[in-house]
CSV table of C-alpha atoms in Angstrom, one decimal:
chain,number,residue,atom,x,y,z
A,1,MET,CA,28.6,5.5,-3.5
A,2,THR,CA,26.2,4.6,-6.4
A,3,ASP,CA,24.6,1.8,-4.3
A,4,SER,CA,24.0,4.2,-1.5
A,5,LEU,CA,22.4,6.8,-3.8
A,6,SER,CA,20.4,4.0,-5.5
A,7,GLU,CA,19.0,3.0,-2.1
A,8,LYS,CA,18.2,6.6,-1.3
A,9,ALA,CA,16.3,7.0,-4.6
A,10,TYR,CA,14.5,3.7,-3.9
A,11,HIS,CA,13.2,4.9,-0.5
A,12,HIS,CA,12.5,8.4,-1.9
A,13,ILE,CA,10.2,6.8,-4.6
A,14,GLN,CA,8.6,4.6,-2.0
A,15,ARG,CA,7.8,7.6,0.2
A,16,LYS,CA,6.2,9.4,-2.7
A,17,LEU,CA,4.0,6.4,-3.5
A,18,LEU,CA,3.0,5.7,0.1
A,19,SER,CA,2.0,9.3,0.7
A,20,GLY,CA,-0.3,9.1,-2.3
A,21,GLU,CA,1.6,11.8,-4.2
A,22,TRP,CA,2.2,9.3,-7.0
A,23,ALA,CA,-0.7,6.8,-7.6
A,24,ALA,CA,-1.4,3.8,-9.8
A,25,GLY,CA,-1.2,4.8,-13.5
A,26,ASP,CA,1.1,7.8,-13.0
A,27,VAL,CA,4.1,8.0,-15.4
A,28,LEU,CA,7.4,8.7,-13.7
A,29,SER,CA,10.5,10.4,-15.1
A,30,GLU,CA,14.0,9.4,-14.2
A,31,LEU,CA,15.2,12.9,-15.0
A,32,SER,CA,12.5,14.5,-12.8
A,33,VAL,CA,13.3,12.3,-9.8
A,34,ALA,CA,17.0,12.8,-10.3
A,35,GLN,CA,16.6,16.6,-10.4
A,36,GLU,CA,14.3,16.6,-7.4
A,37,MET,CA,16.9,14.6,-5.4
A,38,GLY,CA,19.9,16.5,-6.8
A,39,ILE,CA,21.6,13.3,-8.0
A,40,SER,CA,22.4,11.7,-11.4
A,41,ARG,CA,20.0,9.5,-13.3
A,42,THR,CA,22.0,6.4,-12.9
A,43,PRO,CA,21.0,5.6,-9.2
A,44,VAL,CA,17.4,6.5,-10.1
A,45,ARG,CA,17.4,4.1,-13.0
A,46,GLU,CA,18.7,1.4,-10.7
A,47,ALA,CA,15.9,2.2,-8.2
A,48,PHE,CA,13.3,2.1,-11.0
A,49,ARG,CA,14.7,-1.3,-12.0
A,50,ASN,CA,14.4,-2.7,-8.5
A,51,LEU,CA,10.9,-1.5,-8.1
A,52,GLU,CA,9.9,-3.0,-11.4
A,53,GLN,CA,11.2,-6.4,-10.2
A,54,GLU,CA,9.1,-6.0,-7.1
A,55,GLY,CA,6.0,-5.3,-9.2
A,56,VAL,CA,5.6,-1.7,-8.1
A,57,LEU,CA,6.6,-0.1,-11.4
A,58,GLU,CA,6.2,-1.2,-15.0
A,59,GLN,CA,7.6,-0.2,-18.4
A,60,VAL,CA,4.9,0.8,-20.9
A,61,PRO,CA,5.9,1.3,-24.6
A,62,ARG,CA,5.8,4.9,-25.7
A,63,PHE,CA,5.0,6.1,-22.2
A,64,GLY,CA,8.0,5.0,-20.1
A,65,THR,CA,7.9,4.0,-16.4
A,66,ARG,CA,4.5,3.9,-14.8
A,67,VAL,CA,3.2,3.0,-11.3
A,68,LYS,CA,1.6,-0.4,-11.8
A,69,ALA,CA,-2.1,-0.6,-11.6
A,70,LEU,CA,-3.3,-3.7,-9.7
A,71,ASP,CA,-6.6,-5.5,-9.9
A,72,ARG,CA,-8.8,-6.9,-7.2
A,73,ARG,CA,-7.2,-10.3,-7.3
A,74,ASP,CA,-3.8,-8.7,-6.8
A,75,LEU,CA,-5.0,-7.0,-3.7
A,76,VAL,CA,-6.4,-10.3,-2.3
A,77,GLU,CA,-3.1,-12.1,-3.0
A,78,LEU,CA,-1.2,-9.4,-1.2
A,79,TYR,CA,-3.3,-9.8,1.9
A,80,GLU,CA,-3.2,-13.5,1.7
A,81,LEU,CA,0.6,-13.4,1.6
A,82,ARG,CA,0.6,-11.2,4.7
A,83,GLU,CA,-1.7,-13.6,6.5
A,84,ALA,CA,0.5,-16.5,5.6
A,85,LEU,CA,3.6,-14.8,7.1
A,86,GLU,CA,2.8,-12.2,9.8
A,87,PRO,CA,0.9,-14.5,12.2
A,88,TYR,CA,3.8,-16.9,12.1
A,89,ALA,CA,6.2,-14.1,12.8
A,90,VAL,CA,4.4,-12.7,15.8
A,91,ALA,CA,4.1,-16.3,17.2
A,92,GLN,CA,7.9,-16.6,16.8
A,93,ALA,CA,8.4,-13.1,18.5
A,94,ALA,CA,6.2,-14.0,21.5
A,95,GLY,CA,8.2,-13.7,24.7
A,96,LYS,CA,11.3,-12.5,22.9
A,97,LEU,CA,10.8,-8.7,22.9
A,98,VAL,CA,13.7,-6.6,24.1
A,99,PRO,CA,12.8,-3.6,26.3
A,100,GLU,CA,13.6,-1.1,23.6
A,101,ASP,CA,11.3,-2.8,21.0
A,102,ARG,CA,8.6,-3.2,23.6
A,103,ASP,CA,8.7,0.5,24.4
A,104,ARG,CA,8.6,1.5,20.7
A,105,LEU,CA,5.6,-0.8,20.1
A,106,ARG,CA,3.7,0.6,23.0
A,107,ALA,CA,4.4,4.1,21.7
A,108,LEU,CA,3.1,3.1,18.2
A,109,CYS,CA,-0.1,1.8,19.8
A,110,ALA,CA,-0.4,5.0,21.8
A,111,GLU,CA,-0.2,7.0,18.5
A,112,PHE,CA,-3.4,5.4,17.3
A,113,LYS,CA,-5.1,6.2,20.6
A,114,THR,CA,-3.9,9.8,20.4
A,115,ILE,CA,-5.2,10.4,16.9
A,116,ALA,CA,-8.6,8.9,17.8
A,117,GLY,CA,-8.7,11.3,20.8
A,118,GLU,CA,-7.9,14.2,18.6
A,119,LEU,CA,-10.7,13.3,16.2
A,120,ARG,CA,-13.2,13.0,18.9
A,121,HIS,CA,-12.1,16.3,20.4
A,122,LYS,CA,-12.6,18.0,17.1
A,123,GLY,CA,-15.9,16.3,16.5
A,124,LYS,CA,-14.7,14.6,13.4
A,125,THR,CA,-14.8,11.0,12.2
A,126,ARG,CA,-12.1,11.1,9.4
A,127,PRO,CA,-8.5,12.1,9.7
A,128,ASP,CA,-6.9,14.8,7.6
A,129,ALA,CA,-3.8,14.2,5.4
A,130,GLY,CA,-1.4,14.8,8.3
A,131,MET,CA,-3.2,12.4,10.5
A,132,MET,CA,-3.3,9.8,7.8
A,133,LYS,CA,0.5,10.1,7.4
A,134,ARG,CA,0.9,9.5,11.1
A,135,LEU,CA,-1.4,6.5,11.1
A,136,MET,CA,0.3,4.9,8.1
A,137,SER,CA,3.7,5.4,9.7
A,138,ALA,CA,2.7,4.0,13.0
A,139,ASP,CA,0.9,1.0,11.4
A,140,MET,CA,3.7,0.0,9.1
A,141,ALA,CA,6.4,0.5,11.9
A,142,PHE,CA,4.3,-1.6,14.3
A,143,HIS,CA,4.1,-4.6,12.0
A,144,GLN,CA,7.7,-4.3,10.8
A,145,LEU,CA,9.0,-4.2,14.4
A,146,LEU,CA,7.2,-7.3,15.3
A,147,ILE,CA,8.5,-9.2,12.3
A,148,ARG,CA,12.0,-8.0,13.1
A,149,ALA,CA,11.6,-9.3,16.6
A,150,ALA,CA,11.0,-12.7,15.1
A,151,GLY,CA,14.6,-12.5,13.7
A,152,ASN,CA,13.8,-13.3,10.0
A,153,ARG,CA,15.2,-10.7,7.7
A,154,ARG,CA,13.9,-12.3,4.5
A,155,MET,CA,10.4,-12.3,5.9
A,156,MET,CA,10.8,-8.6,6.8
A,157,LYS,CA,11.6,-7.8,3.1
A,158,ILE,CA,8.8,-9.9,1.7
A,159,VAL,CA,6.1,-8.5,4.0
A,160,ALA,CA,7.4,-4.9,3.6
A,161,ASP,CA,7.2,-5.2,-0.2
A,162,SER,CA,3.6,-6.6,0.0
A,163,ARG,CA,2.5,-3.8,2.4
A,164,VAL,CA,4.0,-1.2,0.1
A,165,LEU,CA,2.1,-2.6,-2.8
A,166,ALA,CA,-1.1,-2.7,-0.9
A,167,ARG,CA,-0.6,0.8,0.4
A,168,ILE,CA,0.1,2.2,-3.1
A,169,PHE,CA,-3.0,0.5,-4.3
A,170,THR,CA,-5.3,2.0,-1.7
A,171,THR,CA,-3.8,4.9,0.2
A,172,SER,CA,-4.4,7.8,-2.1
A,173,ARG,CA,-8.2,7.5,-1.8
A,174,GLN,CA,-8.8,5.3,1.1
A,175,GLU,CA,-9.4,7.1,4.4
A,176,HIS,CA,-9.8,5.4,7.7
A,177,ASP,CA,-12.7,6.6,9.8
A,178,LEU,CA,-12.7,6.7,13.6
A,179,LYS,CA,-14.2,3.3,13.9
A,180,VAL,CA,-11.4,1.7,11.9
A,181,ILE,CA,-8.8,3.6,13.8
A,182,GLU,CA,-10.2,2.4,17.1
A,183,GLN,CA,-10.5,-1.2,15.9
A,184,THR,CA,-6.8,-1.1,14.7
A,185,TYR,CA,-5.8,0.3,18.1
A,186,ARG,CA,-7.5,-2.5,19.9
A,187,TYR,CA,-6.0,-5.2,17.7
A,188,HIS,CA,-2.5,-3.7,18.1
A,189,VAL,CA,-2.8,-3.5,21.8
A,190,GLU,CA,-4.1,-7.1,22.1
A,191,ILE,CA,-1.4,-8.4,19.8
A,192,LEU,CA,1.3,-6.6,21.7
A,193,GLN,CA,0.0,-7.9,25.0
A,194,ALA,CA,0.0,-11.5,23.7
A,195,VAL,CA,3.6,-11.1,22.4
A,196,GLU,CA,4.8,-9.5,25.6
A,197,THR,CA,3.4,-12.3,27.7
A,198,GLY,CA,4.7,-15.1,25.5
A,199,LYS,CA,1.3,-16.2,24.3
A,200,GLY,CA,2.3,-17.2,20.8
A,201,GLU,CA,-0.9,-18.9,19.6
A,202,GLN,CA,-3.0,-16.0,20.8
A,203,ALA,CA,-0.8,-13.5,19.0
A,204,ARG,CA,-1.0,-15.6,15.8
A,205,ARG,CA,-4.8,-15.7,16.0
A,206,LEU,CA,-5.2,-12.0,16.6
A,207,MET,CA,-2.8,-11.1,13.8
A,208,SER,CA,-4.8,-13.3,11.4
A,209,GLU,CA,-8.0,-11.6,12.4
A,210,HIS,CA,-6.4,-8.2,12.1
A,211,ILE,CA,-5.2,-8.8,8.6
A,212,ARG,CA,-8.5,-10.3,7.4
A,213,ALA,CA,-10.3,-7.2,8.8
A,214,SER,CA,-7.9,-4.9,6.9
A,215,MET,CA,-8.4,-6.9,3.7
A,216,GLU,CA,-12.2,-6.6,4.0
A,217,GLU,CA,-11.9,-2.8,4.5
A,218,ALA,CA,-9.5,-2.5,1.5
A,219,LEU,CA,-11.8,-4.7,-0.7
A,220,GLU,CA,-14.8,-2.7,0.3
A,221,HIS,CA,-13.0,0.5,-0.7
A,222,TYR,CA,-11.9,-1.1,-4.0
A,223,ASP,CA,-15.4,-2.2,-4.9
A,224,THR,CA,-16.9,1.2,-4.0
A,225,ARG,CA,-14.3,2.9,-6.3
A,226,SER,CA,-14.9,0.4,-9.0
A,227,ALA,CA,-18.7,1.1,-9.0
A,228,ALA,CA,-18.0,4.8,-9.0
A,229,ILE,CA,-15.6,5.0,-11.9
A,230,GLY,CA,-16.2,1.8,-13.8
A,231,THR,CA,-14.5,-1.6,-13.3
A,232,GLN,CA,-13.0,-1.4,-16.8
A,233,ASP,CA,-11.2,1.8,-15.9
A,234,MET,CA,-9.7,0.0,-12.9
A,235,SER,CA,-8.6,-3.1,-14.6
A,236,LEU,CA,-7.2,-1.5,-17.7
A,237,GLY,CA,-5.1,1.1,-15.9
A,238,LEU,CA,-4.7,3.2,-19.1
A,239,PRO,CA,-3.4,6.7,-19.1
A,240,ASP,CA,-6.1,9.3,-19.3
A,241,GLU,CA,-5.6,10.1,-23.0
A,242,LEU,CA,-5.8,6.4,-23.9
A,243,LEU,CA,-8.7,5.8,-21.6
A,244,THR,CA,-10.7,8.6,-23.4
A,245,GLU,CA,-9.9,7.0,-26.7
A,246,PHE,CA,-10.9,3.6,-25.4
A,247,HIS,CA,-14.3,4.9,-24.3
A,248,ARG,CA,-14.9,6.6,-27.7
A,249,ILE,CA,-14.2,3.2,-29.4
A,250,GLU,CA,-16.3,1.4,-26.9
A,251,LYS,CA,-19.2,3.7,-27.5
A,252,GLN,CA,-19.0,3.3,-31.3
A,253,ALA,CA,-18.9,-0.5,-30.9
A,254,LYS,CA,-22.2,-0.6,-29.0
A,255,PRO,CA,-25.2,-2.1,-30.9
A,256,GLY,CA,-27.2,0.6,-32.7
A,257,ALA,CA,-24.2,3.0,-33.0
A,258,THR,CA,-23.9,4.7,-36.3
A,259,ARG,CA,-21.0,3.4,-38.3
A,260,ARG,CA,-19.5,4.6,-41.6
A,261,ARG,CA,-19.5,1.9,-44.2
A,262,SER,CA,-16.1,1.1,-45.5
A,263,ARG,CA,-15.4,1.0,-49.2
A,264,PRO,CA,-14.7,-2.4,-50.8
A,265,ALA,CA,-11.0,-3.0,-51.0
């Protein structure tokens, strides 16, 4: 029973992170999560431990468990990992889709087209929070279904973890505009068509292009945020109170700053 509850806690925490409710730098409480779920702290502690091993959470002295803050290099590595695995997976899945998976994948593609149509109908270019949740769900499910079709469960786990980390890193402030949504829709449709018709090399190439385009978008978002709030804030990942103290110290350390002379020891 404990293992089942631990798994539920694990997925509960993931959902919070993916939705942007918890973001990089946030401190999490075992007790709060346990109370929210109506379970004991033991399975939550186990879920925290698993997420720490996966690089999602980290233990910080005097603060507790915190959502890990990644830097630009981490983001690049996550996308490089995906590009190394997912193109291979879709090439392996080519020509092997069962009708049920094919229908699900088509429906997931259609979700992107539907959301794009809703935005155009409303005269908007950016989705609201509800639309973003639909987009994220459809995107992750599309990729995971294709990897599952390749029949490699270990690969599914590795790619899922890397995608979760990348989403946590960018989702709370990164919004896809209509252009990106339509581009993603086209990639998904073309990848699915290649897989359905058994064109493995074409599916591999398209998936590589899709992941590189996603990485460029994510990095552009990261660089824009870094310029807006300061690259040191991003790389340090300090809690707000420590970040304020850091800036005070940094300001005093600048040339010309007034300093009090210390008395000789």
